[in-house]
Amino acid sequence: MSAQGWLVDRQGRLRTFHRRRPWVMDTFLAVPIVLFSIPNLIEEPLPATIATLLLLPPLYWRRRYPFPAFVVTAATELIEGLLDIGVGAGVILLVMLFGVASRGAWRSLAWASVITVALLAAEIHLFGPAVENRLFTSVLALGMSVAAVASGVAVRTRRAYLVALEDRAARLEVERDQRARLAVADERARVAREMHDIVGHHVSVIIGLADGGVTLARSRDEQTAEPLQLIGETGRQALGELRRVLGVLRGEDADAQLSPQPGIDDLDRLLPSVRAAGLPVTYSTAGELRALGRGVQLAVYRIVQEALTNTLKHAGRGATADVTLAASDGEVRVRVRDDGRGGPAAPSHGLLGMRERAAMYGGVVNAGPAERGWLVDVVLKEPA
């Protein structure tokens, strides 16, 4: 350990010891007072003994009651001057003034300073030395008093600074824990959103296939209609539970994903499954779509997936859909239009998810009834 580290360690141990056993330091201050008072105790036993006894108690309760301790010491100092005895009250008065500056209220410090100046003036001019020594004594006493006040204020400032540091460290620890919890919550929300998007789409496809199978089986008078109908009903129940459990978490994670996420190329695999569920879909593109960033491509994929999922749920039998993607002038436009019965009666999780994804890229979503059917029109801005 270096000399500086050793000194800091010793200082910390001494401060801890002083905090636990303050009476030890007070006793160290009391012993010199008693020793200094011995000559006066011999010459004038009664007055010196009374003054000494008045000085000792304030030393032990000056931390809890700094201003009352100062007042008692100042009164003892005045008695010393009147009786012309010396038991060290002047030195103790500086200690008490330091205590008021470091622990007392600012108003108490102002009063203590006024009392000290008045007491010094009275002692120097009424009970003090000869006229030729008064100026030197006044400057010395005033300088020591100012030093005591300045030291006390410095200790008060340092103590407040340490308290502020401890409070800041505690707040930073709380904020760190909050950030960790928020990060976990964001990750859970992201996973829940992706589960809702992916699983919800595939369950909708299963429901569509089951409903189509039921219609086909009934037209052929086959016995498979009832199992297929059961599959469709079970799928709807599962989709409802999925929305209830996962659909309430709609967080978004704008950071790069650790696992591969679908992009525009994956629409070539998405659309056949939608067509197989009974929804004819046409698909057209314009512009350099594959040059878009992965985040924008993921947003486009999810928007198309959500729009087609809503079409499967609400457009009805015999509906068709048209998907158009166009990239130009730093913007991407996604249009999904169907000619069915219309969209959801109230804003669904899918529509809310579209708006959230569009907001990530400064875009807007317009979704509503068209001349026939339902139109989803989304414009995304490509990040610079």
GROMACS .gro file of C-alpha atoms in nm:
model
  384
    1MET     CA    1   0.000   0.000   0.000
    2SER     CA    2   0.129   0.347  -0.090
    3ALA     CA    3   0.184   0.619   0.168
    4GLN     CA    4  -0.120   0.807   0.042
    5GLY     CA    5  -0.337   0.495   0.060
    6TRP     CA    6  -0.211   0.422   0.410
    7LEU     CA    7  -0.291   0.777   0.517
    8VAL     CA    8  -0.642   0.761   0.370
    9ASP     CA    9  -0.701   0.424   0.539
   10ARG     CA   10  -0.587   0.558   0.877
   11GLN     CA   11  -0.797   0.868   0.835
   12GLY     CA   12  -1.103   0.658   0.759
   13ARG     CA   13  -1.042   0.437   1.062
   14LEU     CA   14  -0.992   0.741   1.286
   15ARG     CA   15  -1.314   0.897   1.158
   16THR     CA   16  -1.504   0.573   1.220
   17PHE     CA   17  -1.358   0.546   1.570
   18HIS     CA   18  -1.449   0.908   1.643
   19ARG     CA   19  -1.804   0.851   1.519
   20ARG     CA   20  -1.849   0.547   1.743
   21ARG     CA   21  -1.674   0.689   2.052
   22PRO     CA   22  -1.697   1.070   2.047
   23TRP     CA   23  -1.642   1.089   2.421
   24VAL     CA   24  -1.277   0.990   2.373
   25MET     CA   25  -1.201   1.309   2.178
   26ASP     CA   26  -1.401   1.513   2.427
   27THR     CA   27  -1.195   1.369   2.709
   28PHE     CA   28  -0.874   1.460   2.528
   29LEU     CA   29  -1.001   1.819   2.521
   30ALA     CA   30  -1.107   1.811   2.886
   31VAL     CA   31  -0.771   1.688   3.021
   32PRO     CA   32  -0.568   1.996   2.910
   33ILE     CA   33  -0.835   2.224   3.060
   34VAL     CA   34  -0.801   2.055   3.395
   35LEU     CA   35  -0.420   2.065   3.377
   36PHE     CA   36  -0.426   2.431   3.273
   37SER     CA   37  -0.658   2.512   3.565
   38ILE     CA   38  -0.436   2.355   3.836
   39PRO     CA   39  -0.250   2.681   3.926
   40ASN     CA   40  -0.580   2.869   3.957
   41LEU     CA   41  -0.731   2.581   4.151
   42ILE     CA   42  -0.450   2.620   4.402
   43GLU     CA   43  -0.467   2.999   4.425
   44GLU     CA   44  -0.846   3.042   4.409
   45PRO     CA   45  -1.000   2.698   4.460
   46LEU     CA   46  -1.367   2.792   4.468
   47PRO     CA   47  -1.400   3.023   4.161
   48ALA     CA   48  -1.162   2.813   3.951
   49THR     CA   49  -1.340   2.492   4.044
   50ILE     CA   50  -1.680   2.642   3.952
   51ALA     CA   51  -1.548   2.772   3.618
   52THR     CA   52  -1.386   2.437   3.538
   53LEU     CA   53  -1.703   2.246   3.622
   54LEU     CA   54  -1.901   2.482   3.398
   55LEU     CA   55  -1.666   2.419   3.106
   56LEU     CA   56  -1.656   2.040   3.110
   57PRO     CA   57  -2.023   1.946   3.045
   58PRO     CA   58  -2.055   2.148   2.719
   59LEU     CA   59  -1.765   1.950   2.576
   60TYR     CA   60  -1.972   1.632   2.592
   61TRP     CA   61  -2.300   1.763   2.452
   62ARG     CA   62  -2.170   2.022   2.206
   63ARG     CA   63  -2.248   1.795   1.906
   64ARG     CA   64  -2.614   1.757   1.992
   65TYR     CA   65  -2.666   2.110   2.123
   66PRO     CA   66  -2.395   2.327   1.967
   67PHE     CA   67  -2.546   2.670   2.036
   68PRO     CA   68  -2.644   2.609   2.404
   69ALA     CA   69  -2.295   2.468   2.462
   70PHE     CA   70  -2.149   2.784   2.311
   71VAL     CA   71  -2.366   3.008   2.530
   72VAL     CA   72  -2.257   2.826   2.848
   73THR     CA   73  -1.892   2.853   2.745
   74ALA     CA   74  -1.928   3.223   2.659
   75ALA     CA   75  -2.087   3.286   3.001
   76THR     CA   76  -1.799   3.102   3.166
   77GLU     CA   77  -1.551   3.312   2.968
   78LEU     CA   78  -1.725   3.629   3.091
   79ILE     CA   79  -1.708   3.501   3.452
   80GLU     CA   80  -1.335   3.436   3.406
   81GLY     CA   81  -1.283   3.792   3.294
   82LEU     CA   82  -1.481   3.937   3.583
   83LEU     CA   83  -1.304   3.720   3.842
   84ASP     CA   84  -0.965   3.745   3.670
   85ILE     CA   85  -0.907   3.371   3.662
   86GLY     CA   86  -0.790   3.155   3.373
   87VAL     CA   87  -0.919   2.800   3.321
   88GLY     CA   88  -0.897   2.782   2.938
   89ALA     CA   89  -1.244   2.911   2.856
   90GLY     CA   90  -1.109   3.114   2.564
   91VAL     CA   91  -0.977   2.805   2.386
   92ILE     CA   92  -1.297   2.613   2.456
   93LEU     CA   93  -1.496   2.909   2.322
   94LEU     CA   94  -1.321   2.867   1.985
   95VAL     CA   95  -1.404   2.496   1.991
   96MET     CA   96  -1.768   2.577   2.059
   97LEU     CA   97  -1.771   2.843   1.786
   98PHE     CA   98  -1.633   2.580   1.548
   99GLY     CA   99  -1.913   2.345   1.656
  100VAL     CA  100  -2.184   2.602   1.589
  101ALA     CA  101  -2.034   2.674   1.244
  102SER     CA  102  -2.016   2.305   1.155
  103ARG     CA  103  -2.341   2.177   1.305
  104GLY     CA  104  -2.568   2.461   1.416
  105ALA     CA  105  -2.822   2.665   1.225
  106TRP     CA  106  -2.703   2.964   1.024
  107ARG     CA  107  -2.895   3.200   1.252
  108SER     CA  108  -2.722   3.045   1.554
  109LEU     CA  109  -2.386   3.098   1.385
  110ALA     CA  110  -2.467   3.465   1.328
  111TRP     CA  111  -2.558   3.510   1.696
  112ALA     CA  112  -2.251   3.318   1.808
  113SER     CA  113  -2.028   3.540   1.592
  114VAL     CA  114  -2.182   3.857   1.739
  115ILE     CA  115  -2.145   3.726   2.094
  116THR     CA  116  -1.785   3.628   2.030
  117VAL     CA  117  -1.692   3.971   1.891
  118ALA     CA  118  -1.866   4.146   2.182
  119LEU     CA  119  -1.702   3.917   2.436
  120LEU     CA  120  -1.358   3.969   2.282
  121ALA     CA  121  -1.405   4.345   2.277
  122ALA     CA  122  -1.512   4.344   2.645
  123GLU     CA  123  -1.221   4.126   2.753
  124ILE     CA  124  -0.960   4.323   2.559
  125HIS     CA  125  -1.077   4.670   2.652
  126LEU     CA  126  -1.210   4.608   3.003
  127PHE     CA  127  -1.013   4.316   3.144
  128GLY     CA  128  -0.734   4.283   2.892
  129PRO     CA  129  -0.369   4.388   2.858
  130ALA     CA  130  -0.217   4.733   2.844
  131VAL     CA  131  -0.316   4.978   2.575
  132GLU     CA  132  -0.007   4.913   2.360
  133ASN     CA  133  -0.092   4.541   2.328
  134ARG     CA  134  -0.466   4.576   2.260
  135LEU     CA  135  -0.437   4.608   1.882
  136PHE     CA  136  -0.220   4.296   1.850
  137THR     CA  137  -0.445   4.102   2.086
  138SER     CA  138  -0.757   4.214   1.902
  139VAL     CA  139  -0.619   4.110   1.562
  140LEU     CA  140  -0.499   3.774   1.699
  141ALA     CA  141  -0.829   3.697   1.873
  142LEU     CA  142  -1.036   3.805   1.576
  143GLY     CA  143  -0.820   3.601   1.338
  144MET     CA  144  -0.856   3.289   1.552
  145SER     CA  145  -1.232   3.339   1.569
  146VAL     CA  146  -1.258   3.380   1.192
  147ALA     CA  147  -1.043   3.068   1.148
  148ALA     CA  148  -1.275   2.871   1.377
  149VAL     CA  149  -1.583   2.983   1.182
  150ALA     CA  150  -1.418   2.916   0.845
  151SER     CA  151  -1.304   2.569   0.956
  152GLY     CA  152  -1.652   2.487   1.083
  153VAL     CA  153  -1.817   2.602   0.760
  154ALA     CA  154  -1.563   2.399   0.560
  155VAL     CA  155  -1.644   2.088   0.764
  156ARG     CA  156  -2.018   2.154   0.719
  157THR     CA  157  -1.970   2.190   0.342
  158ARG     CA  158  -1.763   1.873   0.322
  159ARG     CA  159  -2.021   1.681   0.523
  160ALA     CA  160  -2.302   1.804   0.298
  161TYR     CA  161  -2.095   1.712  -0.006
  162LEU     CA  162  -2.040   1.359   0.124
  163VAL     CA  163  -2.410   1.325   0.200
  164ALA     CA  164  -2.490   1.443  -0.152
  165LEU     CA  165  -2.243   1.191  -0.295
  166GLU     CA  166  -2.397   0.909  -0.095
  167ASP     CA  167  -2.747   1.016  -0.203
  168ARG     CA  168  -2.634   1.034  -0.565
  169ALA     CA  169  -2.473   0.690  -0.541
  170ALA     CA  170  -2.795   0.550  -0.395
  171ARG     CA  171  -3.003   0.713  -0.669
  172LEU     CA  172  -2.767   0.585  -0.938
  173GLU     CA  173  -2.799   0.235  -0.795
  174VAL     CA  174  -3.178   0.264  -0.801
  175GLU     CA  175  -3.168   0.400  -1.158
  176ARG     CA  176  -2.937   0.116  -1.262
  177ASP     CA  177  -3.181  -0.139  -1.123
  178GLN     CA  178  -3.469   0.042  -1.293
  179ARG     CA  179  -3.284   0.044  -1.625
  180ALA     CA  180  -3.217  -0.327  -1.588
  181ARG     CA  181  -3.583  -0.395  -1.516
  182LEU     CA  182  -3.689  -0.175  -1.807
  183ALA     CA  183  -3.448  -0.359  -2.036
  184VAL     CA  184  -3.598  -0.690  -1.929
  185ALA     CA  185  -3.949  -0.551  -1.977
  186ASP     CA  186  -3.858  -0.421  -2.324
  187GLU     CA  187  -3.716  -0.757  -2.422
  188ARG     CA  188  -4.023  -0.937  -2.294
  189ALA     CA  189  -4.247  -0.693  -2.482
  190ARG     CA  190  -4.046  -0.745  -2.801
  191VAL     CA  191  -4.071  -1.121  -2.770
  192ALA     CA  192  -4.444  -1.096  -2.694
  193ARG     CA  193  -4.498  -0.875  -2.996
  194GLU     CA  194  -4.312  -1.108  -3.230
  195MET     CA  195  -4.502  -1.406  -3.089
  196HIS     CA  196  -4.829  -1.223  -3.142
  197ASP     CA  197  -4.736  -1.130  -3.498
  198ILE     CA  198  -4.598  -1.467  -3.603
  199VAL     CA  199  -4.819  -1.708  -3.413
  200GLY     CA  200  -5.130  -1.497  -3.470
  201HIS     CA  201  -5.071  -1.500  -3.845
  202HIS     CA  202  -5.017  -1.875  -3.865
  203VAL     CA  203  -5.315  -1.950  -3.643
  204SER     CA  204  -5.527  -1.729  -3.871
  205VAL     CA  205  -5.403  -1.929  -4.169
  206ILE     CA  206  -5.493  -2.254  -3.989
  207ILE     CA  207  -5.841  -2.118  -3.915
  208GLY     CA  208  -5.885  -2.019  -4.278
  209LEU     CA  209  -5.773  -2.361  -4.401
  210ALA     CA  210  -6.004  -2.533  -4.152
  211ASP     CA  211  -6.303  -2.321  -4.256
  212GLY     CA  212  -6.228  -2.388  -4.621
  213GLY     CA  213  -6.201  -2.761  -4.548
  214VAL     CA  214  -6.536  -2.754  -4.366
  215THR     CA  215  -6.705  -2.592  -4.665
  216LEU     CA  216  -6.547  -2.838  -4.906
  217ALA     CA  217  -6.629  -3.142  -4.689
  218ARG     CA  218  -6.992  -3.038  -4.649
  219SER     CA  219  -7.030  -2.984  -5.021
  220ARG     CA  220  -6.905  -3.340  -5.074
  221ASP     CA  221  -7.104  -3.474  -4.779
  222GLU     CA  222  -6.790  -3.607  -4.613
  223GLN     CA  223  -6.751  -3.696  -4.245
  224THR     CA  224  -6.438  -3.480  -4.206
  225ALA     CA  225  -6.644  -3.162  -4.174
  226GLU     CA  226  -6.695  -3.196  -3.799
  227PRO     CA  227  -6.323  -3.243  -3.710
  228LEU     CA  228  -6.230  -2.954  -3.937
  229GLN     CA  229  -6.493  -2.737  -3.775
  230LEU     CA  230  -6.353  -2.830  -3.435
  231ILE     CA  231  -6.004  -2.731  -3.556
  232GLY     CA  232  -6.136  -2.393  -3.666
  233GLU     CA  233  -6.316  -2.328  -3.337
  234THR     CA  234  -6.013  -2.436  -3.136
  235GLY     CA  235  -5.795  -2.210  -3.347
  236ARG     CA  236  -6.023  -1.914  -3.282
  237GLN     CA  237  -6.013  -1.981  -2.909
  238ALA     CA  238  -5.634  -2.007  -2.920
  239LEU     CA  239  -5.611  -1.684  -3.118
  240GLY     CA  240  -5.832  -1.507  -2.865
  241GLU     CA  241  -5.619  -1.632  -2.576
  242LEU     CA  242  -5.306  -1.526  -2.764
  243ARG     CA  243  -5.439  -1.174  -2.808
  244ARG     CA  244  -5.549  -1.157  -2.447
  245VAL     CA  245  -5.214  -1.276  -2.304
  246LEU     CA  246  -4.962  -1.134  -2.550
  247GLY     CA  247  -5.147  -0.866  -2.739
  248VAL     CA  248  -5.145  -0.627  -2.441
  249LEU     CA  249  -4.767  -0.598  -2.459
  250ARG     CA  250  -4.686  -0.376  -2.753
  251GLY     CA  251  -4.328  -0.266  -2.682
  252GLU     CA  252  -4.084  -0.200  -2.962
  253ASP     CA  253  -3.712  -0.257  -2.972
  254ALA     CA  254  -3.537  -0.029  -3.221
  255ASP     CA  255  -3.197  -0.194  -3.172
  256ALA     CA  256  -3.058  -0.453  -3.406
  257GLN     CA  257  -3.204  -0.795  -3.336
  258LEU     CA  258  -2.985  -1.083  -3.239
  259SER     CA  259  -3.192  -1.342  -3.422
  260PRO     CA  260  -3.266  -1.333  -3.798
  261GLN     CA  261  -3.581  -1.138  -3.872
  262PRO     CA  262  -3.796  -1.157  -4.184
  263GLY     CA  263  -3.753  -0.904  -4.461
  264ILE     CA  264  -3.909  -0.818  -4.795
  265ASP     CA  265  -3.775  -1.136  -4.959
  266ASP     CA  266  -3.971  -1.339  -4.705
  267LEU     CA  267  -4.298  -1.203  -4.846
  268ASP     CA  268  -4.253  -1.457  -5.128
  269ARG     CA  269  -4.298  -1.728  -4.865
  270LEU     CA  270  -4.573  -1.547  -4.673
  271LEU     CA  271  -4.811  -1.486  -4.962
  272PRO     CA  272  -4.846  -1.854  -5.071
  273SER     CA  273  -4.963  -1.947  -4.722
  274VAL     CA  274  -5.221  -1.668  -4.735
  275ARG     CA  275  -5.340  -1.787  -5.076
  276ALA     CA  276  -5.361  -2.142  -4.942
  277ALA     CA  277  -5.588  -2.013  -4.664
  278GLY     CA  278  -5.838  -1.902  -4.930
  279LEU     CA  279  -5.741  -1.539  -4.996
  280PRO     CA  280  -5.618  -1.467  -5.348
  281VAL     CA  281  -5.339  -1.209  -5.329
  282THR     CA  282  -5.166  -1.011  -5.603
  283TYR     CA  283  -4.824  -0.865  -5.532
  284SER     CA  284  -4.631  -0.590  -5.710
  285THR     CA  285  -4.321  -0.387  -5.626
  286ALA     CA  286  -4.145  -0.075  -5.753
  287GLY     CA  287  -3.806   0.070  -5.665
  288GLU     CA  288  -3.499  -0.069  -5.490
  289LEU     CA  289  -3.671  -0.245  -5.202
  290ARG     CA  290  -3.389  -0.488  -5.129
  291ALA     CA  291  -3.153  -0.197  -5.062
  292LEU     CA  292  -3.359  -0.094  -4.759
  293GLY     CA  293  -3.225  -0.146  -4.411
  294ARG     CA  294  -3.315  -0.458  -4.217
  295GLY     CA  295  -3.525  -0.261  -3.970
  296VAL     CA  296  -3.737  -0.104  -4.243
  297GLN     CA  297  -3.773  -0.440  -4.418
  298LEU     CA  298  -3.893  -0.600  -4.094
  299ALA     CA  299  -4.147  -0.320  -4.048
  300VAL     CA  300  -4.274  -0.364  -4.405
  301TYR     CA  301  -4.303  -0.743  -4.361
  302ARG     CA  302  -4.495  -0.711  -4.033
  303ILE     CA  303  -4.729  -0.446  -4.174
  304VAL     CA  304  -4.816  -0.664  -4.475
  305GLN     CA  305  -4.856  -0.966  -4.247
  306GLU     CA  306  -5.089  -0.779  -4.010
  307ALA     CA  307  -5.294  -0.632  -4.296
  308LEU     CA  308  -5.344  -0.971  -4.463
  309THR     CA  309  -5.425  -1.133  -4.127
  310ASN     CA  310  -5.699  -0.874  -4.073
  311THR     CA  311  -5.826  -0.940  -4.425
  312LEU     CA  312  -5.846  -1.312  -4.352
  313LYS     CA  313  -6.044  -1.243  -4.034
  314HIS     CA  314  -6.281  -0.971  -4.154
  315ALA     CA  315  -6.307  -0.964  -4.536
  316GLY     CA  316  -6.525  -1.273  -4.565
  317ARG     CA  317  -6.542  -1.546  -4.825
  318GLY     CA  318  -6.467  -1.461  -5.186
  319ALA     CA  319  -6.253  -1.158  -5.106
  320THR     CA  320  -5.925  -1.081  -5.282
  321ALA     CA  321  -5.632  -0.865  -5.176
  322ASP     CA  322  -5.368  -0.660  -5.353
  323VAL     CA  323  -5.025  -0.579  -5.202
  324THR     CA  324  -4.814  -0.299  -5.349
  325LEU     CA  325  -4.468  -0.190  -5.229
  326ALA     CA  326  -4.292   0.114  -5.371
  327ALA     CA  327  -3.962   0.278  -5.271
  328SER     CA  328  -3.866   0.626  -5.393
  329ASP     CA  329  -3.716   0.953  -5.264
  330GLY     CA  330  -3.621   0.806  -4.927
  331GLU     CA  331  -3.971   0.675  -4.858
  332VAL     CA  332  -4.138   0.336  -4.869
  333ARG     CA  333  -4.508   0.304  -4.939
  334VAL     CA  334  -4.703  -0.007  -4.841
  335ARG     CA  335  -5.058  -0.052  -4.972
  336VAL     CA  336  -5.274  -0.351  -4.890
  337ARG     CA  337  -5.625  -0.339  -5.033
  338ASP     CA  338  -5.905  -0.593  -5.033
  339ASP     CA  339  -6.253  -0.603  -5.178
  340GLY     CA  340  -6.420  -0.779  -4.888
  341ARG     CA  341  -6.674  -0.671  -4.631
  342GLY     CA  342  -6.436  -0.433  -4.450
  343GLY     CA  343  -6.196  -0.423  -4.161
  344PRO     CA  344  -6.231  -0.446  -3.782
  345ALA     CA  345  -6.510  -0.249  -3.617
  346ALA     CA  346  -6.265  -0.108  -3.360
  347PRO     CA  347  -5.887  -0.049  -3.366
  348SER     CA  348  -5.727  -0.391  -3.331
  349HIS     CA  349  -5.385  -0.487  -3.199
  350GLY     CA  350  -5.278  -0.533  -3.559
  351LEU     CA  351  -5.364  -0.175  -3.653
  352LEU     CA  352  -5.203  -0.041  -3.337
  353GLY     CA  353  -4.891  -0.243  -3.415
  354MET     CA  354  -4.879  -0.095  -3.765
  355ARG     CA  355  -4.891   0.257  -3.622
  356GLU     CA  356  -4.618   0.178  -3.371
  357ARG     CA  357  -4.391   0.033  -3.637
  358ALA     CA  358  -4.456   0.326  -3.870
  359ALA     CA  359  -4.382   0.574  -3.591
  360MET     CA  360  -4.037   0.419  -3.550
  361TYR     CA  361  -3.950   0.542  -3.899
  362GLY     CA  362  -4.137   0.873  -3.893
  363GLY     CA  363  -4.423   0.730  -4.098
  364VAL     CA  364  -4.799   0.745  -4.092
  365VAL     CA  365  -5.073   0.485  -4.129
  366ASN     CA  366  -5.406   0.538  -4.299
  367ALA     CA  367  -5.644   0.248  -4.257
  368GLY     CA  368  -6.011   0.250  -4.330
  369PRO     CA  369  -6.292   0.163  -4.572
  370ALA     CA  370  -6.225   0.210  -4.942
  371GLU     CA  371  -6.476   0.231  -5.228
  372ARG     CA  372  -6.508  -0.142  -5.190
  373GLY     CA  373  -6.343  -0.329  -4.910
  374TRP     CA  374  -6.064  -0.208  -4.684
  375LEU     CA  375  -5.743  -0.012  -4.751
  376VAL     CA  376  -5.422   0.002  -4.548
  377ASP     CA  377  -5.187   0.274  -4.674
  378VAL     CA  378  -4.856   0.316  -4.488
  379VAL     CA  379  -4.567   0.551  -4.567
  380LEU     CA  380  -4.231   0.493  -4.399
  381LYS     CA  381  -3.928   0.719  -4.415
  382GLU     CA  382  -3.600   0.541  -4.481
  383PRO     CA  383  -3.336   0.635  -4.220
  384ALA     CA  384  -3.055   0.850  -4.358
   0.00000   0.00000   0.00000
